[in-house]
Short mmCIF file of C-alpha atoms in Angstrom, two decimals:
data_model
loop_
_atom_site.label_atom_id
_atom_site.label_comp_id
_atom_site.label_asym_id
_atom_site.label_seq_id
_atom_site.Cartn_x
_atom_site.Cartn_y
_atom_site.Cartn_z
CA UNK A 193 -21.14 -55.37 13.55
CA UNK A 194 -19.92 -58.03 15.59
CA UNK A 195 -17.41 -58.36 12.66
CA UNK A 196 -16.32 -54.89 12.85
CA UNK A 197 -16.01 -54.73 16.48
CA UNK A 198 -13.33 -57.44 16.56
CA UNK A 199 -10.85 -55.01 15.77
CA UNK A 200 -9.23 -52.39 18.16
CA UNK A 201 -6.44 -50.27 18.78
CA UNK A 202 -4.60 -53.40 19.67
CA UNK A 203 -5.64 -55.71 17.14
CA UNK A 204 -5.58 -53.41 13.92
CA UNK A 205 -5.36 -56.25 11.39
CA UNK A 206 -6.73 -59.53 11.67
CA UNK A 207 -6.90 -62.62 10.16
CA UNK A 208 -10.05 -64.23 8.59
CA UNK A 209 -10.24 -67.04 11.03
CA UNK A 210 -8.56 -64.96 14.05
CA UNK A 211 -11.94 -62.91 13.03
CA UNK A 212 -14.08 -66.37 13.45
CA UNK A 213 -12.29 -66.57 16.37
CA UNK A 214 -12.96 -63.65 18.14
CA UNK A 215 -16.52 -62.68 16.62
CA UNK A 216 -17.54 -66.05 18.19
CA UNK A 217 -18.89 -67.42 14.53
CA UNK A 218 -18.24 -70.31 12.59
CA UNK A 219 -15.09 -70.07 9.94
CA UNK A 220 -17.22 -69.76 6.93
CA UNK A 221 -20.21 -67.83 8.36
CA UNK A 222 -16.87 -65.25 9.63
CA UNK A 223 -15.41 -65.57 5.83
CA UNK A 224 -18.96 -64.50 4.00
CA UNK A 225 -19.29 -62.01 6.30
CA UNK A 226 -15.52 -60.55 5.57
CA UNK A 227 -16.17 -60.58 1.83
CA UNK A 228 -19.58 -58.95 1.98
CA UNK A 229 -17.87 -56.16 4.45
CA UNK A 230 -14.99 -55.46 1.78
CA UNK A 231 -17.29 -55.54 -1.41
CA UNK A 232 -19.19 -52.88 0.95
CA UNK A 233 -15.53 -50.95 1.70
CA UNK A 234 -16.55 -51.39 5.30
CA UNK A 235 -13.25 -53.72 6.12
CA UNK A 236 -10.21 -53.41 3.53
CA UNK A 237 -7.83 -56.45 2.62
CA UNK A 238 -4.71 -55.07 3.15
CA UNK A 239 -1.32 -56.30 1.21
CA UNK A 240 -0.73 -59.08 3.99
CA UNK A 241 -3.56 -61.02 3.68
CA UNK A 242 -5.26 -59.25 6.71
CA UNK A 243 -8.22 -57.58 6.91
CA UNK A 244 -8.73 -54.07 9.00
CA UNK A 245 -10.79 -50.97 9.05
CA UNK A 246 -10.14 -48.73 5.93
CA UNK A 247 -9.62 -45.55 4.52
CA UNK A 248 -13.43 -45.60 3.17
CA UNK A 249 -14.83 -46.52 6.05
CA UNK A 250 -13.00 -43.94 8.40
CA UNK A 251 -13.96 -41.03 5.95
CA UNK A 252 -17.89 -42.49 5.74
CA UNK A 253 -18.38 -42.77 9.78
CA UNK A 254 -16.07 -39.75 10.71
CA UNK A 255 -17.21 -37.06 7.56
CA UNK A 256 -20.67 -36.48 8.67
CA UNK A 257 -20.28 -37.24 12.94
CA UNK A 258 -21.58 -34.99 15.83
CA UNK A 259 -18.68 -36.38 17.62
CA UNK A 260 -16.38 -35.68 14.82
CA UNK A 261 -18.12 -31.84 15.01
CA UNK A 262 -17.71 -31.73 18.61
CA UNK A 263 -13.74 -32.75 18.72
CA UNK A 264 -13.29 -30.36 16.15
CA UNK A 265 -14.63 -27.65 18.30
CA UNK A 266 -12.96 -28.51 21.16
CA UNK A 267 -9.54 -29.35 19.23
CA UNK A 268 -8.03 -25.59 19.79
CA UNK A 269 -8.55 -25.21 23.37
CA UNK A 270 -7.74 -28.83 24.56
CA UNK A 271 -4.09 -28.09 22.42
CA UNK A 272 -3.83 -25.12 24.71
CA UNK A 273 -4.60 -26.66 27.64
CA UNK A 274 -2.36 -29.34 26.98
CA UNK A 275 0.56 -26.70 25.90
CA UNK A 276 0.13 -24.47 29.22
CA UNK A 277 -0.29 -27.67 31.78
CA UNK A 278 1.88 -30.10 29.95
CA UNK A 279 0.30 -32.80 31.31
CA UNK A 280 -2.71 -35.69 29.35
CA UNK A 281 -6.03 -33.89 29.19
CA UNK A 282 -8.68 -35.45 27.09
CA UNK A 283 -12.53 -34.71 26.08
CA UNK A 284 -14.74 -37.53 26.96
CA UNK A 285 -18.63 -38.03 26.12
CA UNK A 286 -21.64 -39.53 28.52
CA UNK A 287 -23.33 -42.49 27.57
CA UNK A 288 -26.22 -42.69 30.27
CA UNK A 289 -27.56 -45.57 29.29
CA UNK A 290 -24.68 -47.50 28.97
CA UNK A 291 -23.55 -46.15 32.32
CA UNK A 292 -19.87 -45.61 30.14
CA UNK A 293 -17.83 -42.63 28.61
CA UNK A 294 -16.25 -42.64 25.39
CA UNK A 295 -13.17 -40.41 24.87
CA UNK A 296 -13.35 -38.20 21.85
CA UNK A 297 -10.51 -36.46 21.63
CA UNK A 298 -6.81 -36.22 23.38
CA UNK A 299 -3.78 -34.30 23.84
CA UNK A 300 -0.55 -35.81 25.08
CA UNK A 301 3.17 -35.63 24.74
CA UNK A 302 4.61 -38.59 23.40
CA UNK A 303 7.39 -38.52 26.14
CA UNK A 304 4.61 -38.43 28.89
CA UNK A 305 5.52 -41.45 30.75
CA UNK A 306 2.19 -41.07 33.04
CA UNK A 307 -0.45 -44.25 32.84
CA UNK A 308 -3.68 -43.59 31.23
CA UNK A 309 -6.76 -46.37 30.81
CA UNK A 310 -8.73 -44.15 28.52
CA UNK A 311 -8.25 -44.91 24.98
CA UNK A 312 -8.67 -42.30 22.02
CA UNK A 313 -12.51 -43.89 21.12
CA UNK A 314 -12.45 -45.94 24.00
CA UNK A 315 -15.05 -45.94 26.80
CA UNK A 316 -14.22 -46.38 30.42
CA UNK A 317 -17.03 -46.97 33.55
CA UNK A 318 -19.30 -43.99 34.22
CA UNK A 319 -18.63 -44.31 37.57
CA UNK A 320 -14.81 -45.16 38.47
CA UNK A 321 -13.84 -42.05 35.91
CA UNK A 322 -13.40 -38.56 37.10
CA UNK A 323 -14.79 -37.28 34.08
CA UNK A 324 -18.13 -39.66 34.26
CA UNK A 325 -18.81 -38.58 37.75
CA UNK A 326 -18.73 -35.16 37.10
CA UNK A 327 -20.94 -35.86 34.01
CA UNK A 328 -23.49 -37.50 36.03
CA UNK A 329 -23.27 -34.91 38.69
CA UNK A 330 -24.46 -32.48 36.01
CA UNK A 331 -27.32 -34.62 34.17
CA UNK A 332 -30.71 -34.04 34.65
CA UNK A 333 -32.25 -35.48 38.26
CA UNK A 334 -34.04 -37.75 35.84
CA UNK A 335 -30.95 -38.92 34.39
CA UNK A 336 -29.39 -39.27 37.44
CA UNK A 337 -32.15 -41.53 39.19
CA UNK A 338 -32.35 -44.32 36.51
CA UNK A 339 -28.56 -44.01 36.37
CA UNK A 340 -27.87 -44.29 39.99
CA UNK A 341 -31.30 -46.87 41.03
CA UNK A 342 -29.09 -50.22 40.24
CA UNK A 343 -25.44 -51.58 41.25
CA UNK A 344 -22.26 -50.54 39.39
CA UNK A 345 -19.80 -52.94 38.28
CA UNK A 346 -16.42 -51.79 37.69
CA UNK A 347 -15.74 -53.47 34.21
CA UNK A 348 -11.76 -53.73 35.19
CA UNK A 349 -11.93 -55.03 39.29
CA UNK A 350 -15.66 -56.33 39.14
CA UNK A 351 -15.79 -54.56 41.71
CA UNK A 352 -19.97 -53.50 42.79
CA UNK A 353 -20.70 -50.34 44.60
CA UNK A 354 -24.07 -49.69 45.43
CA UNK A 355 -25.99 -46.83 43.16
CA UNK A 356 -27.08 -45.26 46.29
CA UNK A 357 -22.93 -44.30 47.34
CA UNK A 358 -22.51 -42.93 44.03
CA UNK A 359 -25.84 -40.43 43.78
CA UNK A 360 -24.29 -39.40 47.34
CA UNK A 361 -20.97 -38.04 45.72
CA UNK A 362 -22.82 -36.12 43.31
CA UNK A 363 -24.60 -33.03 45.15
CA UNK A 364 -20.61 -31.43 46.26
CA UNK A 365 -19.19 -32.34 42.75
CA UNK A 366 -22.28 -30.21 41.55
CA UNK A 367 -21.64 -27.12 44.09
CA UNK A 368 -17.83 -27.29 43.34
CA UNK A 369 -18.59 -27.21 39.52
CA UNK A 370 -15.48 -29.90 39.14
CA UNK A 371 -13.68 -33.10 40.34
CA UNK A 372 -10.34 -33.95 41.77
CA UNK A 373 -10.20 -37.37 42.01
CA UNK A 374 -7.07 -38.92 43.67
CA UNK A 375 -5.79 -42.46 43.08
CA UNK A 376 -8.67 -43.92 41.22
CA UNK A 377 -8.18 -45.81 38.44
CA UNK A 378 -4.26 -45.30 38.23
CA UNK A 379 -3.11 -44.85 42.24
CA UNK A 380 -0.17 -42.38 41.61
CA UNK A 381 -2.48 -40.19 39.56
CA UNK A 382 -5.03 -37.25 39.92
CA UNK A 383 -7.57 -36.69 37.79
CA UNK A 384 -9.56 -33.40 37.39
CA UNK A 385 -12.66 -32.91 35.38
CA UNK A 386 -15.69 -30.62 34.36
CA UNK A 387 -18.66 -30.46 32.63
CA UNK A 388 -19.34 -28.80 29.07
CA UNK A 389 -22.99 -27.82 28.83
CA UNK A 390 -25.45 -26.61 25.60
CA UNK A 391 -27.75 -23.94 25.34
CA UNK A 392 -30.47 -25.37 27.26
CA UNK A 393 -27.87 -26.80 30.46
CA UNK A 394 -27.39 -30.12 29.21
CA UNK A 395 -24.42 -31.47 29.72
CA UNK A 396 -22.55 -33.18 26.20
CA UNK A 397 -19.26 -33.95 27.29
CA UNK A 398 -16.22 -33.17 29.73
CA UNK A 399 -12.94 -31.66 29.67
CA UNK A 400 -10.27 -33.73 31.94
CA UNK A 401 -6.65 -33.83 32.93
CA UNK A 402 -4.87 -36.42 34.31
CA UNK A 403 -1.16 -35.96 36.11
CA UNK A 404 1.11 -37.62 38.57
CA UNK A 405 -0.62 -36.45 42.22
CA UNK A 406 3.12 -35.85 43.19
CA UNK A 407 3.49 -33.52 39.92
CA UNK A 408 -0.18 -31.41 40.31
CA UNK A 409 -1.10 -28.39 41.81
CA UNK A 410 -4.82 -28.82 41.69
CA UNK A 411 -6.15 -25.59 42.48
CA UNK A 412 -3.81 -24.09 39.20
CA UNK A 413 -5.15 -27.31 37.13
CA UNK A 414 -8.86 -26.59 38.40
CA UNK A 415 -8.69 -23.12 37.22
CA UNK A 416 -7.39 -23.95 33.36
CA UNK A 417 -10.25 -26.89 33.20
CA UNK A 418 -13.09 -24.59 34.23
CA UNK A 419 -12.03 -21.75 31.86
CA UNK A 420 -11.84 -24.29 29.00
CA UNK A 421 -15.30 -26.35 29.96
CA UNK A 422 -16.25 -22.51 29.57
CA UNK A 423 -15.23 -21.70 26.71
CA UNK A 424 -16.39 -24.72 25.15
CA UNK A 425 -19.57 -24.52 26.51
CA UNK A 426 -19.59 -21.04 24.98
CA UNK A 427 -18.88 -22.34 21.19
CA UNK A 428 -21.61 -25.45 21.88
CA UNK A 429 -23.64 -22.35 22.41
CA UNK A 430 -22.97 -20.67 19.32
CA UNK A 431 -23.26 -23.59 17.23
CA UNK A 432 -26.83 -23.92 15.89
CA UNK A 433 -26.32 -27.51 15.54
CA UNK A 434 -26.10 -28.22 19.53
CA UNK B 122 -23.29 -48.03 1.73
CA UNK B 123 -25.19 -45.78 -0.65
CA UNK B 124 -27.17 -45.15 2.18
CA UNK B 125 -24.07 -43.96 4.57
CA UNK B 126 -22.86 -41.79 1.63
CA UNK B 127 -25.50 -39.73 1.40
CA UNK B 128 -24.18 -38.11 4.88
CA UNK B 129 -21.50 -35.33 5.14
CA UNK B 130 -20.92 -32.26 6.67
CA UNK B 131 -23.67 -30.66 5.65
CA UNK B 132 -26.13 -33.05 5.98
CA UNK B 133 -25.39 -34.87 9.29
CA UNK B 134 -29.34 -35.39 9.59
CA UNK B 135 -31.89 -36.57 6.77
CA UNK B 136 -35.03 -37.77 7.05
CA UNK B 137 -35.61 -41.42 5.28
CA UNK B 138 -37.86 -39.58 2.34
CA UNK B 139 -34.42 -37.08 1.61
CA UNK B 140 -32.27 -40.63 2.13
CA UNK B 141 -34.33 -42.29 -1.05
CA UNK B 142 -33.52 -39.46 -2.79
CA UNK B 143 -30.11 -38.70 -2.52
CA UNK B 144 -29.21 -42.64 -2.93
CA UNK B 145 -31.55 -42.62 -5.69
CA UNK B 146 -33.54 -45.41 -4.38
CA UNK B 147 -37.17 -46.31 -4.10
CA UNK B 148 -38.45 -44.77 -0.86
CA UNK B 149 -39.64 -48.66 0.90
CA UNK B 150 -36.12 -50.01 0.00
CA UNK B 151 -34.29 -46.88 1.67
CA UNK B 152 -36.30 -47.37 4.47
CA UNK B 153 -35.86 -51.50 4.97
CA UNK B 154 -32.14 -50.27 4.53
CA UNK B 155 -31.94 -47.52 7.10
CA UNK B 156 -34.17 -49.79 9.70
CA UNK B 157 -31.17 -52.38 8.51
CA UNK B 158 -28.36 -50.00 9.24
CA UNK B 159 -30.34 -48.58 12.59
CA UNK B 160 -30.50 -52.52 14.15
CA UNK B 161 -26.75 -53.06 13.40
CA UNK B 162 -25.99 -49.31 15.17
CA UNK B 163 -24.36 -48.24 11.86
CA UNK B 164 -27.12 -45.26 11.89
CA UNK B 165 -28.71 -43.81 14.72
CA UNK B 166 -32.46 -42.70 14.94
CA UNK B 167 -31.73 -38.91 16.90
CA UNK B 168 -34.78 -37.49 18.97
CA UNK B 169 -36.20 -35.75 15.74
CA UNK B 170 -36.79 -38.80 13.92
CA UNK B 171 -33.82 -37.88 11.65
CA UNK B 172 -31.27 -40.14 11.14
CA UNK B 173 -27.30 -40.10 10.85
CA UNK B 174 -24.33 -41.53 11.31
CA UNK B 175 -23.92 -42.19 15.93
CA UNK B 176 -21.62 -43.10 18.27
CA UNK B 177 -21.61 -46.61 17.84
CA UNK B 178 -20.68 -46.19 14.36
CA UNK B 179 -18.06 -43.66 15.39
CA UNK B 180 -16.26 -45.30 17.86
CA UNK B 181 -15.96 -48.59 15.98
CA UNK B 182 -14.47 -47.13 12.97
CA UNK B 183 -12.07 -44.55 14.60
CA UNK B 184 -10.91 -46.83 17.16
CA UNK B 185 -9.25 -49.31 15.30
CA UNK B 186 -8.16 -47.22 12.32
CA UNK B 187 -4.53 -46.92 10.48
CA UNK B 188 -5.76 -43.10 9.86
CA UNK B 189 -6.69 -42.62 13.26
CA UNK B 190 -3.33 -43.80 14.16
CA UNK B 191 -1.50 -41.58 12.08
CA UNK B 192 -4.06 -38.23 13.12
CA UNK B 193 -2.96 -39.11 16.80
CA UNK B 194 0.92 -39.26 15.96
CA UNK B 195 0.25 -35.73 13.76
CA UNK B 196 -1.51 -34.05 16.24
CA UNK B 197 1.58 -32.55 18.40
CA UNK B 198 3.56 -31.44 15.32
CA UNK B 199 0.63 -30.25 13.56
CA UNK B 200 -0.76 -28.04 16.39
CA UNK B 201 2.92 -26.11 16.90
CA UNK B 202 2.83 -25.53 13.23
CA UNK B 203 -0.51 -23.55 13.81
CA UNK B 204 0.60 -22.37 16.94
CA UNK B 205 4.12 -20.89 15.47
CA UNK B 206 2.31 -19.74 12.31
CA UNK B 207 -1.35 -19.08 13.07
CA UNK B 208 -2.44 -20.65 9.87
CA UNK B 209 -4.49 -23.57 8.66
CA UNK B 210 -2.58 -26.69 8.63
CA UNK B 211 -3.84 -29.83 7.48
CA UNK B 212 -2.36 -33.56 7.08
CA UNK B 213 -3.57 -35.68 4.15
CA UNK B 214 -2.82 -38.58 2.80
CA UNK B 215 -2.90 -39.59 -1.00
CA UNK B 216 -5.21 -42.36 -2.71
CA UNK B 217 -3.36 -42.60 -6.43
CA UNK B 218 -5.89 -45.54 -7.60
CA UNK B 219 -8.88 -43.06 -7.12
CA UNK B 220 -6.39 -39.37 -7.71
CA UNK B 221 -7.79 -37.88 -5.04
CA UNK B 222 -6.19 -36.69 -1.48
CA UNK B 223 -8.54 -37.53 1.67
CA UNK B 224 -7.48 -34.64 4.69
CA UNK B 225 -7.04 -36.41 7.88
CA UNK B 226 -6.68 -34.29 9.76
CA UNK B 227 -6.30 -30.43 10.21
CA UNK B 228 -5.32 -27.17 12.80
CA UNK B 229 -7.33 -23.63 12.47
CA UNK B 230 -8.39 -21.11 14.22
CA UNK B 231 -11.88 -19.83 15.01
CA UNK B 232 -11.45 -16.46 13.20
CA UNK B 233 -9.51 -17.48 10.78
CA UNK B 234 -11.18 -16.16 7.59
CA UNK B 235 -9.36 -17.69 4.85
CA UNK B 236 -11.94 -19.72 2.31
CA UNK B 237 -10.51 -23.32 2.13
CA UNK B 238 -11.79 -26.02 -0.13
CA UNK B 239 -10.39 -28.95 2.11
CA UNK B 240 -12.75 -30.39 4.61
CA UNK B 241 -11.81 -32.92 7.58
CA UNK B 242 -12.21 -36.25 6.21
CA UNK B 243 -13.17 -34.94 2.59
CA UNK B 244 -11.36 -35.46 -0.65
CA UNK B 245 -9.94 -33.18 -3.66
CA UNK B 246 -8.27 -33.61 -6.33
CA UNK B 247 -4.57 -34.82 -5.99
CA UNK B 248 -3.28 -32.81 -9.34
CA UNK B 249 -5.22 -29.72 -8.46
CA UNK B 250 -4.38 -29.37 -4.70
CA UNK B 251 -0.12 -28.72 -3.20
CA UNK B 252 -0.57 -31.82 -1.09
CA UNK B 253 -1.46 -34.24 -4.19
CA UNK B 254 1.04 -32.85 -6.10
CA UNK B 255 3.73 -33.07 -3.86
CA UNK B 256 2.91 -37.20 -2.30
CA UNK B 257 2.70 -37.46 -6.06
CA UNK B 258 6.20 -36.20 -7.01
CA UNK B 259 7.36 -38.37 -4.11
CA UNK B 260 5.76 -41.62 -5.47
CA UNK B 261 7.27 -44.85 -7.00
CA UNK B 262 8.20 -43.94 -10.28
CA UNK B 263 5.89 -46.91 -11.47
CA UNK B 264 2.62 -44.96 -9.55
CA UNK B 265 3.60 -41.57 -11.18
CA UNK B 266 3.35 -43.81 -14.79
CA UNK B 267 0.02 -45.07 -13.30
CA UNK B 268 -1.49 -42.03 -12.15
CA UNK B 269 -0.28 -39.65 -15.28
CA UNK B 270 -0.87 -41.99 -18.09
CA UNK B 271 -4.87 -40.15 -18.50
CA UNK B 272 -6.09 -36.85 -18.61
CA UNK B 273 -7.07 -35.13 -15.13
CA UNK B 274 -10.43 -34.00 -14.47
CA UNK B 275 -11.02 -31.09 -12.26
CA UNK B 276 -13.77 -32.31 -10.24
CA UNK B 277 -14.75 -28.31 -9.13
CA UNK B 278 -14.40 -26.97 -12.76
CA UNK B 279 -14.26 -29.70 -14.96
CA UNK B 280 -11.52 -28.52 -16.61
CA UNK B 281 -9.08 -31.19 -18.02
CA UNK B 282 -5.47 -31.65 -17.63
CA UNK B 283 -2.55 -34.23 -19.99
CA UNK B 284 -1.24 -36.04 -18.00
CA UNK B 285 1.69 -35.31 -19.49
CA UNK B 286 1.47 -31.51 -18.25
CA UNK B 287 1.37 -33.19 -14.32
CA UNK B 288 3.95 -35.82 -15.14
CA UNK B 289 6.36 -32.75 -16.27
CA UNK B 290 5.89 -30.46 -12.85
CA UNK B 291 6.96 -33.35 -10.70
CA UNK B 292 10.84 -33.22 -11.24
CA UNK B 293 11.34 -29.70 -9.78
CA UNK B 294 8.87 -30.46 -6.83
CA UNK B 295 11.26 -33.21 -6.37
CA UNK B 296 14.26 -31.61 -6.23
CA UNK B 297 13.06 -28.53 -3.98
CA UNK B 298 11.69 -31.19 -1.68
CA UNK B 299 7.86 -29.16 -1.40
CA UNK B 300 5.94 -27.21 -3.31
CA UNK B 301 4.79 -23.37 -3.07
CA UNK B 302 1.52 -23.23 -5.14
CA UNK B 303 -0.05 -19.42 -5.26
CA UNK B 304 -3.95 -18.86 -6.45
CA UNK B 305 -4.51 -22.44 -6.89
CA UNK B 306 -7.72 -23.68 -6.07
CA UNK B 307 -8.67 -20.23 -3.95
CA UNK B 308 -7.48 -17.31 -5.94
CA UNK B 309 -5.86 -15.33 -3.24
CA UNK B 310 -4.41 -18.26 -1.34
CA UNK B 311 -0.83 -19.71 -1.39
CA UNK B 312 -0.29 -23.61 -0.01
CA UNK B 313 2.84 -25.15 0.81
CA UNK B 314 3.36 -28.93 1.60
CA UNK B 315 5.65 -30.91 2.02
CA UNK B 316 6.09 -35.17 2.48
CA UNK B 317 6.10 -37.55 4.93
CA UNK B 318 7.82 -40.64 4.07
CA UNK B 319 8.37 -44.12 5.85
CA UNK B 320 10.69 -46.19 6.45
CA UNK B 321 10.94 -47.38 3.29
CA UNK B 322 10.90 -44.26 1.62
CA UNK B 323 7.07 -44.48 0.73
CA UNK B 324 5.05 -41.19 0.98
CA UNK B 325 2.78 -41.82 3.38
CA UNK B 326 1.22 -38.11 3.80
CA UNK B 327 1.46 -34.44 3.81
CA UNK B 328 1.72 -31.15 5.55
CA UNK B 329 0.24 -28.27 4.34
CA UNK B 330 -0.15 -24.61 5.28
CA UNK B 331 -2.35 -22.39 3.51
CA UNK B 332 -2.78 -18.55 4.10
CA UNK B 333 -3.51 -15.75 2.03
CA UNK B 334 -0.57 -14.73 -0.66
CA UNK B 335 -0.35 -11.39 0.86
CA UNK B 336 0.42 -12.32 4.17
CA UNK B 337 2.85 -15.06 3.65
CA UNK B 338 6.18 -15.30 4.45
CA UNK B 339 6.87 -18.02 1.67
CA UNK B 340 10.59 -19.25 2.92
CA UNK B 341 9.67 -19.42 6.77
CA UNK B 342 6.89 -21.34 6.56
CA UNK B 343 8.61 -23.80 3.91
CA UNK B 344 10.81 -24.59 6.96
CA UNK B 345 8.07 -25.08 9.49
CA UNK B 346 6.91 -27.08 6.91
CA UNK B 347 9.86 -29.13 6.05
CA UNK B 348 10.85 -29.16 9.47
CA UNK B 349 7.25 -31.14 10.54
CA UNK B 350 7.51 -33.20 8.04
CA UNK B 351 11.03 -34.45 8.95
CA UNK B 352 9.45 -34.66 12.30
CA UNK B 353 6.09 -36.86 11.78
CA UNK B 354 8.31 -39.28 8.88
CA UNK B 355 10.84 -39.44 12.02
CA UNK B 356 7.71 -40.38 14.31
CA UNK B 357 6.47 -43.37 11.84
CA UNK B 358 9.89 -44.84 11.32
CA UNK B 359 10.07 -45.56 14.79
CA UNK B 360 6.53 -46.90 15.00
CA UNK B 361 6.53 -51.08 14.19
CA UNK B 362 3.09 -50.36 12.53
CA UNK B 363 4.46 -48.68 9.65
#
């Protein structure tokens, strides 16, 4: 795994010693583990000598994935709020324990000039992201205690804020239903986000959009959000595997 | 691996017991592997005490992905396709060692009630299926040797195929630049499909549309079709990872 987790959207193919390298492993333990991880189809060699995730591998992992179920269901109504706003909006999942959110599932225009920090299957903090606040907001008051009852680090400043100041935000992001963050993690930008619940309230993911503040009218953006978190919320409910 | 086949779409959750079976292993070596695959966060253990394939898993083999590259730079043309025509539309790309296509990635609607063999992140056959035959009639004249020096077997009906017979179709598929295929695999279906080339002139994927012959306006969608394709092959020339 730590093999595997070398590579990212940035590093795509990689050498078998840039793989030592990076996995932190001797060269030969790094080229065993390579050559076991192709015989297995997990990594491919591809015609320059490199190595990378395959084909195989991406139709293993994504085939039979909740996540790959979810983005699916969501697919249609992100596309249309992407087509009516014009602006990023993305579908991002909690991960409580990890105190991150991975992103799922995107819709952009490749002229959008606008800077984003969430990567399609990356995770950002839980707590600097309009989308993981708004999660949070909405977990369980179980959830949110051992979530909020130690320090958060912001993994880009390492910046701390006490647990404490961020429990505090959540009881008006709860009676609003959303978020409109301004200037977080980009300063020119708003971000607006709200939660997607199942059948029995829990909340499995959020539906956000990110513009230029200059560019936003937040009360029209709040409005298409909400109607999509509800209509997603609606098919989680219909789906007997949620 | 064995083990991570034995997931798909329809079983996203198996017990360990169902997991021996389906690999065809001994039950105490399915579970040492699961436990294996569970430690390294390839499986995950859900709250039933089924297993399947997580998050972990997902993210690390999506993020860093070729495919996943190609889905994202897809997406935009693929969902106006949908959104001018209202039908399915799918991208997949061709594997001629193994004569199979592998569907990447795909735009429907909820209701849409038209019975479709393809699944997201599935295989079929590449000489029973538009898509296959069309990347195929765009290949290296060397890989069209390769793939139609054997009989085809139909891996649905197990019907079998010269060669030859495939070999002899390409030419006009060639020279129309797509392919129109009515009551193919679904009876009452036509597909259309069309390539997507790089810049070296090397099919890289597909477009396809599929609706039901009797609503089908075959010429207009052949030049939604064509017009996509032009579109994403225009996308990956100017993409240095190609």
């Amino acid at each position: 795994m730590r093999v595997l987790q070398c590579f990212d959207a940035e590093n795509v193919r990689l050498g078998a010693s840039n793989i030592a390298r990076r996995a932190g492993l001797p060269t030969s333990t790094a080229h065993r583990l390579v050559a076991e991880l192709v015989s297995v189809k997990l990594l491919e060699r591809f015609a320059d000598g490199k190595y990378g995730i395959g084909t195989h591998a991406w139709e293993t992992f994504v085939r039979a994935n909740p996540l790959e179920r979810l983005r699916l269901q969501a697919q249609s109504i992100l596309s249309d709020v992407h087509d009516e706003l014009g602006e990023y909006v993305s579908l991002a999942v909690p991960d409580f324990v990890d105190r991150t959110i991975l992103y799922v599932e995107r819709f952009d225009s490749p002229d959008n000039r606008i800077q984003i920090l969430g990567r399609h299957a990356g995770r950002l903090d839980l707590h600097t992201t309009s989308s993981g606040l708004v999660m949070l907001a909405f977990a369980a008051p179980q959830t949110i205690k051992e979530v909020t009852n130690r320090p958060f680090v912001d993994s880009y400043t390492g910046e701390i804020t006490d647990g404490s100041s961020i429990a505090a935000l959540l009881p008006e992001i709860r009676s609003t239903g959303y978020i409109a963050f301004m200037g977080g993690l980009v300063t020119e930008n708003t971000a607006i986000a709200a939660p997607v619940v199942d059948h029995r309230g829990v909340v499995r993911a959020s539906v956000g959009v990110v513009a230029r503040t200059s560019d936003i009218d937040v009360n029209f953006v709040v409005d298409i959000v909400l109607e999509a978190c509800q209509k997603l919320s609606a098919r989680l409910q219909n789906d007997a595997t949620y």
